[in-house]
């Protein structure tokens, strides 16, 4: 039996094949394609090879396999399938080819309507169209869990139920916002004071360096002042971590006063 006769025999009861036969141009393509000259009709073929047969892409083949799975694999219980690998028999391969040949005319919706004469395909399509609705008890359980968290609460305004943030959470968020703004303002003030103190010290330092020919004198006073500040202010690790800028300001001011005093004594 030649390949044309085999195709005729395999697809004799196929609805799409009857449409193909009514379209001589498509029928001629189906039975005279180059791959038919070397194909092994007993072998299963991966999508990559089938795409080459049909001058298509893997994606195009997969696109039509998904909605027409039970038509393509009708009576193909032994077809090697997995989540990532699909291999088609010669019969399934022919069905994919007919879908591709008719897609321009019928599209997916039209092809599904044509395949109403294929019982197994109808059964799958009906089950997909009639998926069970979401369980209301599950929804209520989820809503209950959300409300019990204390983050949200239900309110009834003008007969309409609304979900809002709980007042306690809103107050906490508002308090945190005000506290953050206060801390930012305080930190900004500290930075301004620190910059002013550093500028003053810079001017005094230049003045002292010009006043004293021996520059080491000022450096010694600065070291002495820093050591004296550390002795008088024994800050702990936490204070140094969280009040670093404020401590730095106090230290600069102490050094400033110390140098002023030394200068006056020197004069």
CSV table of N, CA, C and O in Angstrom, one decimal, residues 195-205 256 260:
chain,number,residue,atom,x,y,z
A,195,UNK,N,27.6,71.1,60.8
A,195,UNK,CA,28.3,71.8,59.7
A,195,UNK,C,28.8,73.2,60.2
A,195,UNK,O,29.9,73.6,59.8
A,196,UNK,N,27.9,73.9,61.0
A,196,UNK,CA,28.3,75.2,61.5
A,196,UNK,C,29.5,75.1,62.4
A,196,UNK,O,30.4,75.9,62.4
A,197,UNK,N,29.4,74.1,63.3
A,197,UNK,CA,30.6,73.9,64.2
A,197,UNK,C,31.8,73.6,63.5
A,197,UNK,O,32.9,74.1,63.8
A,198,UNK,N,31.8,72.7,62.5
A,198,UNK,CA,33.0,72.4,61.7
A,198,UNK,C,33.5,73.6,61.0
A,198,UNK,O,34.7,73.8,60.9
A,199,UNK,N,32.6,74.5,60.5
A,199,UNK,CA,33.1,75.7,59.8
A,199,UNK,C,33.8,76.6,60.8
A,199,UNK,O,34.8,77.2,60.5
A,200,UNK,N,33.2,76.8,62.0
A,200,UNK,CA,33.8,77.6,63.0
A,200,UNK,C,35.2,77.1,63.4
A,200,UNK,O,36.1,77.8,63.5
A,201,UNK,N,35.3,75.8,63.6
A,201,UNK,CA,36.5,75.2,64.0
A,201,UNK,C,37.6,75.4,62.9
A,201,UNK,O,38.8,75.6,63.2
A,202,UNK,N,37.1,75.3,61.6
A,202,UNK,CA,38.0,75.5,60.5
A,202,UNK,C,38.6,76.9,60.5
A,202,UNK,O,39.8,77.0,60.3
A,203,UNK,N,37.8,77.9,60.8
A,203,UNK,CA,38.2,79.2,60.8
A,203,UNK,C,39.2,79.5,62.0
A,203,UNK,O,40.2,80.1,61.8
A,204,UNK,N,38.8,78.9,63.2
A,204,UNK,CA,39.7,79.1,64.3
A,204,UNK,C,41.0,78.3,64.1
A,204,UNK,O,42.1,78.9,64.5
A,205,UNK,N,40.9,77.2,63.5
A,205,UNK,CA,42.2,76.4,63.2
A,205,UNK,C,43.1,77.2,62.3
A,205,UNK,O,44.3,77.3,62.6
A,256,UNK,N,36.5,73.3,70.8
A,256,UNK,CA,36.5,74.7,70.5
A,256,UNK,C,36.7,75.6,71.7
A,256,UNK,O,37.6,76.5,71.8
A,260,UNK,N,40.0,77.8,72.8
A,260,UNK,CA,39.9,79.2,73.1
A,260,UNK,C,40.5,79.6,74.4
A,260,UNK,O,41.2,80.6,74.6
